Amino acid sequence: MVSGLLLLYLIAQCSLLSHAVTVYDPAGAEQPTGSSGSAAPGATLGNIGWISALNAYNNVRLQAPPLPSPMPATSFALTLTSQAQHMAGLSIPQRGDFFGFSIEMSVVEQVIGKNASFIQVPFLNLLATLADRAIDVRIRVGGNTQEMASLVSSLPDNAMITKDNSAIAGPVSTGQTPTLDYTSELLYLLANVSSLVNAKWYLGIPMNDTTHLRLQIAELGDAILGDNVLGYQVGNEPDLYASHQRRPEGYDVQDYSDEFGVMVNGIHDDKQIKNANKLVAPSLQGTWKAEDLWATGYLDAYSTSIGVIAMEHYPDQNCAAEFPDGGFGPVKDPQAVFPNYLTHASGQQIVQPYLNTAGIAQQLGKEFMMFETNTASCGGFPGVSDSFASALWAVDYGLQMAYSNFTGALLHVGGQNVSYNPFTPPPTNLSLFESWTVGPVMYATLFVAEAIGTSNTSRVVDLRANGGNDFTPAYAIYENDALARIALVNFMNEQDGFGSYNVTISVGGDAVGEANAAPTQVQVKQVSIRRYLLAPSVSDKDQVTWANQTFGGRFAADGRLSGTEVVQTVTCNQATNSCLINVPAPGAALVFLSSDAQAQENPKATHTYSTTAVTNPVATETVNPTALANSNGNSGTFPLAGTSKGGANGANHHFTSLSVSWLSVLLGIVFRLW
Ligand SMILES: *[C@@H]1O[C@H](CO)[C@@H](O)[C@H](O)[C@H]1NC(C)=O
Ligand SMILES: *[C@@H]1O[C@H](CO)[C@@H](O)[C@H](O)[C@H]1NC(C)=O
Ligand SMILES: *[C@@H]1O[C@H](CO)[C@@H](O)[C@H](O)[C@H]1NC(C)=O
Ligand SMILES: *[C@@H]1O[C@H](CO)[C@@H](O)[C@H](O)[C@H]1NC(C)=O
Ligand SMILES: *[C@@H]1O[C@H](CO)[C@@H](O)[C@H](O)[C@H]1NC(C)=O
Ligand SMILES: *[C@@H]1O[C@H](CO)[C@@H](O)[C@H](O)[C@H]1NC(C)=O
Ligand SMILES: *[C@@H]1O[C@H](CO)[C@@H](O)[C@H](O)[C@H]1NC(C)=O
Ligand SMILES: *[C@@H]1O[C@H](CO)[C@@H](O)[C@H](O)[C@H]1NC(C)=O
Ligand SMILES: *[C@@H]1O[C@H](CO)[C@@H](O)[C@H](O)[C@H]1NC(C)=O
C-alpha cells in the first residue's frame, strides 16, 4: 500500500481543447485508473471494520434464490408488429433522461462538491456517462433535509452547508432531521456543474413553516441557475408530517391542501421567483392515497402552478434496522426479502396505485414523476440494494414506470450509511479521487437511457412475454412509430446449467398480418456481472458491466466506464423471419433492431475528466504537485467563468467541446490516509 500519497487533480481547459491534468506525488507510483477494477486500492478498504460497518460499503453477500418452481419456459417466441399503430398499450412518448437522481440535500458536499470551485470529478464523470446517452441528467437536490433548510449569508470556516443537530426536528426514533444551513455557494456549485455537464436541477422549497415562508432557494435558484432549474418541489412527503411530529396528529389531506395554497400564494407574490408555475407536488410517500388528495379539489385549485405531479415511493423499508426503537417491529432479514426484487411483479405492484394519477397528469398536460425512489427506504437492504439483482430490478422497474406513463424517476442518493446509492464517494475522512463505489442501479440508468434513446418519440410497452411470466419480462420500444428496440430481463440465477433463456423474435409476418420485417441482423448489449471462474450470481456486488464496460469494483471507480465495449451482432434468419436471442441467467439484454437504432443511441465516446493518461481521450499532462498546490493556493477565486452551456446543442462531448475560454483548475485535493 502506498502511503501518504497526495494526489492532486487539476483540469485545465484552454481555448477549444480540454487538457485533463493529472498530478501524482513524486513518491507515489502512478495508479492504474480505478475503473480497471481488479487490484484497486479500495479492495482492502472493505476489510476495515468501521468502513464496512457503514451500509454503503457493507460486506453482506446473500444466497441467490433457487430457480423458480415451476420453471418458466426457457425458450419462447415474441412476435411483434413493426408499426406502432398496430401495437396496443404503448406509453406516451418518453425521454432518454427518464432516470435521474435525487440527492439528499445534506450530502451535497460529499457527493457533488465542497463549493463552486471544488467539484467532485467522479460525480461529473458519472453524470457525463449518463448525459451522453440521455442528452441531459435530471437531478433533484432535496429530501427530508430540504424542509429544515435555511439560507444564511455565511458559515464558519467558509462552509457551504452545515447541519445543526441541536435543533433536531422529529422524534429520535424515526429519523431526526437536522436543521440545515446553506449559503448561496450551493447554487453556484450547481450552476458550475451545469456548465460542465448537462445537468438540470429540481430544488426544494421548505414547507416546515407556512407562517414564515423561506423562499430564498427559489429566488436564488432562478437568479443563479436560470434555465438549468426545472422546478421547485414544495413539501416532501406531507403524508408523513404528522408521524414525524412536524404537524399535529390528525393532519390530513385537507390541512395539507390548504397549507399548500399558502405556499403557492407566497411563491406567486414573490416577484423574484420566475418559475412560480413550475412547482413539484404533492410528493406523497404512499400513506395517503393520491385520490383522497385530489378529492379535496387540490388539482383544480393548484394545477396551473404545478409542473410536475410527483410521488415518492420505495417498495419496502428497512426502518427497524435504522431505528430499533421506532416501533417498526423486528428487523427484516435481507435474505428473506431478496426474492421480492427478482420479479417483474415488483415494478408492477409499485406502479399500480399510480396508474389513475398518471392518466390525470396526462389530461392536465403535466409531467408525472417518481421523485424519490430506490429499493428500500431507511437505508435499503445490505446485500440486496447493492447486488446485481438491484440492477435487474431497476431496469425492469424503470421500464415499467415508462410503460405506465410516468415521465421520469429519480433514484435516491442518501449518503454513507445507505446501501442503495447509485454512487457513493469514499468514506468521508478518506477523500480518494478514484475510490468511489458505483452501485448496480447506476447501470440500469444507462440501460434505460439507451432503451428509450434521444428522439423523444419512444413509446414503451410491456410485452407480457412468455405467458406473462414474472422471471422473464420483456418490453418493446417503438420510436418514430416503428419498432426500434426490445429489452429482455432474466431474473433467474443459473443453477446446474439451467436458467438462461432463448427468445425467438419475429417482426411482422403473417401472424400479425404484415410483411416479414425481421432485420438481417440485430445488435445486442447486455447488463451482466463479471465473475472469474465461477458463474455470475444475482447476489454479486462487484464488476457489473454494461456492454462489457464497467465503472469498476467497490472503492475503485472514478466515474468513467472502462473496458472494451462489446456489442454482439446476431444474424437473423430471413427464411423464418426470426432472430434468436439468448439472455443469460442472470442478465438483461437490449436488442437494437436496426444498426440505425443502435448507432443513434450508442453514445459517442464519453469525453470525461480523467485521472490517468492511459485511457484518457483528451490530452493529459502531468504536473508537479507542488506547482499545483501553489496554483491551487491562488485559486480561491478560480474562475469557472461560465458562458458555456454543458452539452446543449446536442454535443455529446461535454469535456472537449466546451468552447469558452475556461482556464480552470480543478477540482479535488485528495489524500490517502493509510
Ligand atoms: C422550520 O425550520 C426552520 C429552519 O430550520 C426553523 O428555524 C423553524 O423553527 C422551523 N419551523 C417550524 C414551525 O418547525
Ligand atoms: C448505520 O445504519 C445502521 C442500521 O442499518 C445503524 O445501526 C448504524 O448505527 C448506522 N451507522 C451510522 C454511523 O450512522
Ligand atoms: C399510457 O398512456 C397511453 C396514452 O394515453 C394509454 O393509451 C395507455 O393505456 C397508458 N398506459 C397505461 C399503463 O395506463
Ligand atoms: C475516520 O473516521 C472513522 C470513524 O469515525 C475513524 O474510526 C477513523 O479512525 C478515521 N480515520 C482517519 C484516518 O482519520
Ligand atoms: C427532447 O426533449 C428535450 C426536453 O424537452 C429537448 O431539449 C430536446 O431538444 C428534444 N429532442 C428532440 C430530438 O426533439
Ligand atoms: C438457446 O439456443 C442455443 C442455440 O440454438 C442452444 O445451444 C441453447 O441450448 C438454447 N438454450 C436454451 C435455454 O434453450
Ligand atoms: C471485455 O472487457 C475486458 C476488460 O476490459 C476485456 O479484457 C475483454 O477482452 C472484453 N471482452 C471482449 C469480448 O472484448
Ligand atoms: C472550496 O473547498 C476547498 C476544499 O474544502 C477549499 O480548499 C477551498 O478553499 C474552498 N474554496 C472556496 C472559494 O471556498
Ligand atoms: C462558478 O463558481 C464561481 C464561484 O462561486 C462563480 O464565480 C462562477 O460564476 C461560477 N460559474 C458559473 C458558470 O456559475
PDB file of N, CA and C in Angstrom, residues 335-408:
ATOM      1  N   GLN A 335     -32.116 -11.559   3.423  1.00  0.00           N
ATOM      2  CA  GLN A 335     -32.241 -12.809   2.652  1.00  0.00           C
ATOM      3  C   GLN A 335     -33.710 -13.115   2.358  1.00  0.00           C
ATOM      4  N   ALA A 336     -34.566 -12.813   3.319  1.00  0.00           N
ATOM      5  CA  ALA A 336     -35.984 -13.116   3.146  1.00  0.00           C
ATOM      6  C   ALA A 336     -36.646 -12.212   2.103  1.00  0.00           C
ATOM      7  N   VAL A 337     -36.188 -10.968   2.012  1.00  0.00           N
ATOM      8  CA  VAL A 337     -36.826 -10.059   1.044  1.00  0.00           C
ATOM      9  C   VAL A 337     -36.173 -10.157  -0.350  1.00  0.00           C
ATOM     10  N   PHE A 338     -35.027 -10.806  -0.430  1.00  0.00           N
ATOM     11  CA  PHE A 338     -34.256 -10.840  -1.681  1.00  0.00           C
ATOM     12  C   PHE A 338     -35.106 -11.238  -2.903  1.00  0.00           C
ATOM     13  N   PRO A 339     -35.866 -12.340  -2.799  1.00  0.00           N
ATOM     14  CA  PRO A 339     -36.642 -12.752  -3.983  1.00  0.00           C
ATOM     15  C   PRO A 339     -37.669 -11.711  -4.431  1.00  0.00           C
ATOM     16  N   ASN A 340     -38.087 -10.818  -3.524  1.00  0.00           N
ATOM     17  CA  ASN A 340     -39.083  -9.808  -3.900  1.00  0.00           C
ATOM     18  C   ASN A 340     -38.572  -8.859  -4.980  1.00  0.00           C
ATOM     19  N   TYR A 341     -37.254  -8.786  -5.104  1.00  0.00           N
ATOM     20  CA  TYR A 341     -36.656  -7.878  -6.090  1.00  0.00           C
ATOM     21  C   TYR A 341     -36.319  -8.588  -7.392  1.00  0.00           C
ATOM     22  N   LEU A 342     -36.528  -9.905  -7.400  1.00  0.00           N
ATOM     23  CA  LEU A 342     -36.157 -10.676  -8.584  1.00  0.00           C
ATOM     24  C   LEU A 342     -37.402 -11.105  -9.333  1.00  0.00           C
ATOM     25  N   THR A 343     -38.287 -10.168  -9.504  1.00  0.00           N
ATOM     26  CA  THR A 343     -39.538 -10.467 -10.190  1.00  0.00           C
ATOM     27  C   THR A 343     -40.138  -9.197 -10.799  1.00  0.00           C
ATOM     28  N   HIS A 344     -40.725  -9.426 -11.961  1.00  0.00           N
ATOM     29  CA  HIS A 344     -41.457  -8.386 -12.674  1.00  0.00           C
ATOM     30  C   HIS A 344     -42.606  -7.834 -11.821  1.00  0.00           C
ATOM     31  N   ALA A 345     -43.077  -8.651 -10.878  1.00  0.00           N
ATOM     32  CA  ALA A 345     -44.211  -8.225 -10.046  1.00  0.00           C
ATOM     33  C   ALA A 345     -43.851  -7.000  -9.216  1.00  0.00           C
ATOM     34  N   SER A 346     -42.575  -6.834  -8.866  1.00  0.00           N
ATOM     35  CA  SER A 346     -42.199  -5.710  -8.016  1.00  0.00           C
ATOM     36  C   SER A 346     -42.573  -4.380  -8.661  1.00  0.00           C
ATOM     37  N   GLY A 347     -42.050  -4.137  -9.848  1.00  0.00           N
ATOM     38  CA  GLY A 347     -42.343  -2.884 -10.543  1.00  0.00           C
ATOM     39  C   GLY A 347     -43.839  -2.721 -10.796  1.00  0.00           C
ATOM     40  N   GLN A 348     -44.481  -3.818 -11.189  1.00  0.00           N
ATOM     41  CA  GLN A 348     -45.926  -3.738 -11.457  1.00  0.00           C
ATOM     42  C   GLN A 348     -46.691  -3.315 -10.216  1.00  0.00           C
ATOM     43  N   GLN A 349     -46.307  -3.895  -9.077  1.00  0.00           N
ATOM     44  CA  GLN A 349     -47.017  -3.553  -7.838  1.00  0.00           C
ATOM     45  C   GLN A 349     -46.742  -2.108  -7.419  1.00  0.00           C
ATOM     46  N   ILE A 350     -45.520  -1.650  -7.667  1.00  0.00           N
ATOM     47  CA  ILE A 350     -45.214  -0.270  -7.270  1.00  0.00           C
ATOM     48  C   ILE A 350     -46.067   0.712  -8.081  1.00  0.00           C
ATOM     49  N   VAL A 351     -46.171   0.492  -9.387  1.00  0.00           N
ATOM     50  CA  VAL A 351     -46.863   1.489 -10.216  1.00  0.00           C
ATOM     51  C   VAL A 351     -48.384   1.399 -10.102  1.00  0.00           C
ATOM     52  N   GLN A 352     -48.880   0.233  -9.706  1.00  0.00           N
ATOM     53  CA  GLN A 352     -50.331   0.007  -9.751  1.00  0.00           C
ATOM     54  C   GLN A 352     -51.161   1.141  -9.134  1.00  0.00           C
ATOM     55  N   PRO A 353     -50.843   1.573  -7.906  1.00  0.00           N
ATOM     56  CA  PRO A 353     -51.682   2.621  -7.292  1.00  0.00           C
ATOM     57  C   PRO A 353     -51.599   3.973  -8.007  1.00  0.00           C
ATOM     58  N   TYR A 354     -50.652   4.111  -8.940  1.00  0.00           N
ATOM     59  CA  TYR A 354     -50.428   5.411  -9.575  1.00  0.00           C
ATOM     60  C   TYR A 354     -50.979   5.505 -10.995  1.00  0.00           C
ATOM     61  N   LEU A 355     -51.526   4.393 -11.508  1.00  0.00           N
ATOM     62  CA  LEU A 355     -51.950   4.406 -12.918  1.00  0.00           C
ATOM     63  C   LEU A 355     -53.037   5.451 -13.158  1.00  0.00           C
ATOM     64  N   ASN A 356     -53.962   5.542 -12.218  1.00  0.00           N
ATOM     65  CA  ASN A 356     -55.039   6.521 -12.344  1.00  0.00           C
ATOM     66  C   ASN A 356     -54.477   7.943 -12.386  1.00  0.00           C
ATOM     67  N   THR A 357     -53.556   8.229 -11.482  1.00  0.00           N
ATOM     68  CA  THR A 357     -52.977   9.579 -11.443  1.00  0.00           C
ATOM     69  C   THR A 357     -52.135   9.858 -12.687  1.00  0.00           C
ATOM     70  N   ALA A 358     -51.483   8.815 -13.201  1.00  0.00           N
ATOM     71  CA  ALA A 358     -50.711   9.012 -14.437  1.00  0.00           C
ATOM     72  C   ALA A 358     -51.633   9.486 -15.551  1.00  0.00           C
ATOM     73  N   GLY A 359     -52.840   8.943 -15.579  1.00  0.00           N
ATOM     74  CA  GLY A 359     -53.822   9.361 -16.583  1.00  0.00           C
ATOM     75  C   GLY A 359     -54.264  10.801 -16.356  1.00  0.00           C
ATOM     76  N   ILE A 360     -54.470  11.152 -15.088  1.00  0.00           N
ATOM     77  CA  ILE A 360     -54.879  12.523 -14.764  1.00  0.00           C
ATOM     78  C   ILE A 360     -53.782  13.506 -15.180  1.00  0.00           C
ATOM     79  N   ALA A 361     -52.543  13.147 -14.881  1.00  0.00           N
ATOM     80  CA  ALA A 361     -51.421  14.024 -15.237  1.00  0.00           C
ATOM     81  C   ALA A 361     -51.389  14.246 -16.747  1.00  0.00           C
ATOM     82  N   GLN A 362     -51.634  13.153 -17.484  1.00  0.00           N
ATOM     83  CA  GLN A 362     -51.639  13.259 -18.946  1.00  0.00           C
ATOM     84  C   GLN A 362     -52.722  14.234 -19.409  1.00  0.00           C
ATOM     85  N   GLN A 363     -53.916  14.102 -18.823  1.00  0.00           N
ATOM     86  CA  GLN A 363     -55.005  15.006 -19.215  1.00  0.00           C
ATOM     87  C   GLN A 363     -54.663  16.457 -18.909  1.00  0.00           C
ATOM     88  N   LEU A 364     -53.974  16.660 -17.793  1.00  0.00           N
ATOM     89  CA  LEU A 364     -53.624  18.029 -17.407  1.00  0.00           C
ATOM     90  C   LEU A 364     -52.375  18.534 -18.120  1.00  0.00           C
ATOM     91  N   GLY A 365     -51.721  17.652 -18.872  1.00  0.00           N
ATOM     92  CA  GLY A 365     -50.503  18.052 -19.570  1.00  0.00           C
ATOM     93  C   GLY A 365     -49.328  18.280 -18.628  1.00  0.00           C
ATOM     94  N   LYS A 366     -49.324  17.533 -17.519  1.00  0.00           N
ATOM     95  CA  LYS A 366     -48.238  17.666 -16.543  1.00  0.00           C
ATOM     96  C   LYS A 366     -47.296  16.478 -16.634  1.00  0.00           C
ATOM     97  N   GLU A 367     -46.066  16.717 -16.208  1.00  0.00           N
ATOM     98  CA  GLU A 367     -45.177  15.580 -16.011  1.00  0.00           C
ATOM     99  C   GLU A 367     -45.661  14.812 -14.784  1.00  0.00           C
ATOM    100  N   PHE A 368     -45.330  13.529 -14.765  1.00  0.00           N
ATOM    101  CA  PHE A 368     -45.694  12.695 -13.622  1.00  0.00           C
ATOM    102  C   PHE A 368     -44.451  11.903 -13.223  1.00  0.00           C
ATOM    103  N   MET A 369     -43.859  12.287 -12.115  1.00  0.00           N
ATOM    104  CA  MET A 369     -42.565  11.686 -11.777  1.00  0.00           C
ATOM    105  C   MET A 369     -42.559  10.941 -10.449  1.00  0.00           C
ATOM    106  N   MET A 370     -41.777   9.866 -10.435  1.00  0.00           N
ATOM    107  CA  MET A 370     -41.435   9.197  -9.185  1.00  0.00           C
ATOM    108  C   MET A 370     -40.199   9.936  -8.686  1.00  0.00           C
ATOM    109  N   PHE A 371     -40.446  10.855  -7.760  1.00  0.00           N
ATOM    110  CA  PHE A 371     -39.445  11.875  -7.470  1.00  0.00           C
ATOM    111  C   PHE A 371     -38.328  11.391  -6.564  1.00  0.00           C
ATOM    112  N   GLU A 372     -38.610  10.347  -5.827  1.00  0.00           N
ATOM    113  CA  GLU A 372     -37.567   9.761  -4.973  1.00  0.00           C
ATOM    114  C   GLU A 372     -37.909   8.296  -4.835  1.00  0.00           C
ATOM    115  N   THR A 373     -36.994   7.433  -5.230  1.00  0.00           N
ATOM    116  CA  THR A 373     -37.278   6.011  -5.138  1.00  0.00           C
ATOM    117  C   THR A 373     -35.974   5.248  -5.060  1.00  0.00           C
ATOM    118  N   ASN A 374     -36.080   4.024  -4.666  1.00  0.00           N
ATOM    119  CA  ASN A 374     -34.959   3.091  -4.682  1.00  0.00           C
ATOM    120  C   ASN A 374     -35.472   1.777  -4.117  1.00  0.00           C
ATOM    121  N   THR A 375     -34.563   0.855  -3.813  1.00  0.00           N
ATOM    122  CA  THR A 375     -35.007  -0.484  -3.415  1.00  0.00           C
ATOM    123  C   THR A 375     -35.782  -0.502  -2.101  1.00  0.00           C
ATOM    124  N   ALA A 376     -35.292   0.223  -1.083  1.00  0.00           N
ATOM    125  CA  ALA A 376     -35.992   0.218   0.204  1.00  0.00           C
ATOM    126  C   ALA A 376     -35.608   1.460   0.979  1.00  0.00           C
ATOM    127  N   SER A 377     -36.596   2.061   1.646  1.00  0.00           N
ATOM    128  CA  SER A 377     -36.306   3.261   2.422  1.00  0.00           C
ATOM    129  C   SER A 377     -35.590   2.876   3.721  1.00  0.00           C
ATOM    130  N   CYS A 378     -35.220   3.861   4.488  1.00  0.00           N
ATOM    131  CA  CYS A 378     -34.427   3.660   5.708  1.00  0.00           C
ATOM    132  C   CYS A 378     -33.134   2.899   5.394  1.00  0.00           C
ATOM    133  N   GLY A 379     -32.486   3.279   4.317  1.00  0.00           N
ATOM    134  CA  GLY A 379     -31.132   2.773   4.077  1.00  0.00           C
ATOM    135  C   GLY A 379     -30.996   1.588   3.147  1.00  0.00           C
ATOM    136  N   GLY A 380     -32.109   0.983   2.736  1.00  0.00           N
ATOM    137  CA  GLY A 380     -32.012  -0.178   1.851  1.00  0.00           C
ATOM    138  C   GLY A 380     -31.675  -1.441   2.616  1.00  0.00           C
ATOM    139  N   PHE A 381     -31.559  -2.534   1.880  1.00  0.00           N
ATOM    140  CA  PHE A 381     -31.180  -3.806   2.487  1.00  0.00           C
ATOM    141  C   PHE A 381     -29.776  -4.177   2.037  1.00  0.00           C
ATOM    142  N   PRO A 382     -28.818  -4.202   2.975  1.00  0.00           N
ATOM    143  CA  PRO A 382     -27.462  -4.607   2.598  1.00  0.00           C
ATOM    144  C   PRO A 382     -27.492  -5.998   1.953  1.00  0.00           C
ATOM    145  N   GLY A 383     -26.794  -6.135   0.842  1.00  0.00           N
ATOM    146  CA  GLY A 383     -26.792  -7.431   0.167  1.00  0.00           C
ATOM    147  C   GLY A 383     -27.864  -7.528  -0.908  1.00  0.00           C
ATOM    148  N   VAL A 384     -28.917  -6.719  -0.782  1.00  0.00           N
ATOM    149  CA  VAL A 384     -29.961  -6.681  -1.813  1.00  0.00           C
ATOM    150  C   VAL A 384     -29.786  -5.416  -2.647  1.00  0.00           C
ATOM    151  N   SER A 385     -29.780  -4.283  -1.953  1.00  0.00           N
ATOM    152  CA  SER A 385     -29.794  -2.984  -2.631  1.00  0.00           C
ATOM    153  C   SER A 385     -28.510  -2.722  -3.406  1.00  0.00           C
ATOM    154  N   ASP A 386     -27.448  -3.447  -3.058  1.00  0.00           N
ATOM    155  CA  ASP A 386     -26.159  -3.255  -3.718  1.00  0.00           C
ATOM    156  C   ASP A 386     -25.727  -4.507  -4.468  1.00  0.00           C
ATOM    157  N   SER A 387     -26.680  -5.378  -4.779  1.00  0.00           N
ATOM    158  CA  SER A 387     -26.344  -6.598  -5.514  1.00  0.00           C
ATOM    159  C   SER A 387     -26.749  -6.438  -6.974  1.00  0.00           C
ATOM    160  N   PHE A 388     -26.265  -7.358  -7.786  1.00  0.00           N
ATOM    161  CA  PHE A 388     -26.623  -7.339  -9.202  1.00  0.00           C
ATOM    162  C   PHE A 388     -28.143  -7.422  -9.383  1.00  0.00           C
ATOM    163  N   ALA A 389     -28.807  -8.096  -8.449  1.00  0.00           N
ATOM    164  CA  ALA A 389     -30.274  -8.178  -8.512  1.00  0.00           C
ATOM    165  C   ALA A 389     -30.891  -6.787  -8.603  1.00  0.00           C
ATOM    166  N   SER A 390     -30.310  -5.821  -7.886  1.00  0.00           N
ATOM    167  CA  SER A 390     -30.906  -4.480  -7.875  1.00  0.00           C
ATOM    168  C   SER A 390     -30.774  -3.804  -9.240  1.00  0.00           C
ATOM    169  N   ALA A 391     -29.739  -4.168 -10.002  1.00  0.00           N
ATOM    170  CA  ALA A 391     -29.601  -3.610 -11.359  1.00  0.00           C
ATOM    171  C   ALA A 391     -30.728  -4.130 -12.250  1.00  0.00           C
ATOM    172  N   LEU A 392     -30.981  -5.438 -12.157  1.00  0.00           N
ATOM    173  CA  LEU A 392     -32.047  -6.029 -12.975  1.00  0.00           C
ATOM    174  C   LEU A 392     -33.400  -5.481 -12.534  1.00  0.00           C
ATOM    175  N   TRP A 393     -33.571  -5.374 -11.224  1.00  0.00           N
ATOM    176  CA  TRP A 393     -34.816  -4.827 -10.675  1.00  0.00           C
ATOM    177  C   TRP A 393     -35.047  -3.412 -11.217  1.00  0.00           C
ATOM    178  N   ALA A 394     -33.998  -2.598 -11.214  1.00  0.00           N
ATOM    179  CA  ALA A 394     -34.156  -1.196 -11.633  1.00  0.00           C
ATOM    180  C   ALA A 394     -34.397  -1.094 -13.140  1.00  0.00           C
ATOM    181  N   VAL A 395     -33.830  -1.986 -13.938  1.00  0.00           N
ATOM    182  CA  VAL A 395     -34.121  -1.988 -15.377  1.00  0.00           C
ATOM    183  C   VAL A 395     -35.608  -2.250 -15.582  1.00  0.00           C
ATOM    184  N   ASP A 396     -36.094  -3.301 -14.917  1.00  0.00           N
ATOM    185  CA  ASP A 396     -37.498  -3.677 -15.103  1.00  0.00           C
ATOM    186  C   ASP A 396     -38.435  -2.616 -14.524  1.00  0.00           C
ATOM    187  N   TYR A 397     -38.103  -2.105 -13.360  1.00  0.00           N
ATOM    188  CA  TYR A 397     -38.922  -1.098 -12.685  1.00  0.00           C
ATOM    189  C   TYR A 397     -38.937   0.203 -13.507  1.00  0.00           C
ATOM    190  N   GLY A 398     -37.788   0.600 -14.008  1.00  0.00           N
ATOM    191  CA  GLY A 398     -37.716   1.823 -14.813  1.00  0.00           C
ATOM    192  C   GLY A 398     -38.573   1.698 -16.064  1.00  0.00           C
ATOM    193  N   LEU A 399     -38.438   0.585 -16.753  1.00  0.00           N
ATOM    194  CA  LEU A 399     -39.226   0.416 -17.982  1.00  0.00           C
ATOM    195  C   LEU A 399     -40.711   0.257 -17.659  1.00  0.00           C
ATOM    196  N   GLN A 400     -41.011  -0.351 -16.504  1.00  0.00           N
ATOM    197  CA  GLN A 400     -42.405  -0.484 -16.097  1.00  0.00           C
ATOM    198  C   GLN A 400     -43.017   0.904 -15.822  1.00  0.00           C
ATOM    199  N   MET A 401     -42.238   1.773 -15.199  1.00  0.00           N
ATOM    200  CA  MET A 401     -42.730   3.141 -14.967  1.00  0.00           C
ATOM    201  C   MET A 401     -42.921   3.874 -16.293  1.00  0.00           C
ATOM    202  N   ALA A 402     -41.988   3.692 -17.220  1.00  0.00           N
ATOM    203  CA  ALA A 402     -42.104   4.359 -18.520  1.00  0.00           C
ATOM    204  C   ALA A 402     -43.358   3.865 -19.240  1.00  0.00           C
ATOM    205  N   TYR A 403     -43.544   2.552 -19.210  1.00  0.00           N
ATOM    206  CA  TYR A 403     -44.737   1.956 -19.828  1.00  0.00           C
ATOM    207  C   TYR A 403     -46.016   2.494 -19.177  1.00  0.00           C
ATOM    208  N   SER A 404     -45.947   2.761 -17.873  1.00  0.00           N
ATOM    209  CA  SER A 404     -47.126   3.189 -17.116  1.00  0.00           C
ATOM    210  C   SER A 404     -47.329   4.698 -17.140  1.00  0.00           C
ATOM    211  N   ASN A 405     -46.596   5.379 -18.008  1.00  0.00           N
ATOM    212  CA  ASN A 405     -46.793   6.815 -18.230  1.00  0.00           C
ATOM    213  C   ASN A 405     -46.301   7.725 -17.120  1.00  0.00           C
ATOM    214  N   PHE A 406     -45.395   7.211 -16.270  1.00  0.00           N
ATOM    215  CA  PHE A 406     -44.575   8.155 -15.514  1.00  0.00           C
ATOM    216  C   PHE A 406     -43.711   8.861 -16.563  1.00  0.00           C
ATOM    217  N   THR A 407     -43.227  10.052 -16.257  1.00  0.00           N
ATOM    218  CA  THR A 407     -42.360  10.736 -17.225  1.00  0.00           C
ATOM    219  C   THR A 407     -40.917  10.820 -16.735  1.00  0.00           C
ATOM    220  N   GLY A 408     -40.658  10.229 -15.577  1.00  0.00           N
ATOM    221  CA  GLY A 408     -39.289  10.215 -15.071  1.00  0.00           C
ATOM    222  C   GLY A 408     -39.262   9.634 -13.673  1.00  0.00           C
TER     223      GLY A 408
END
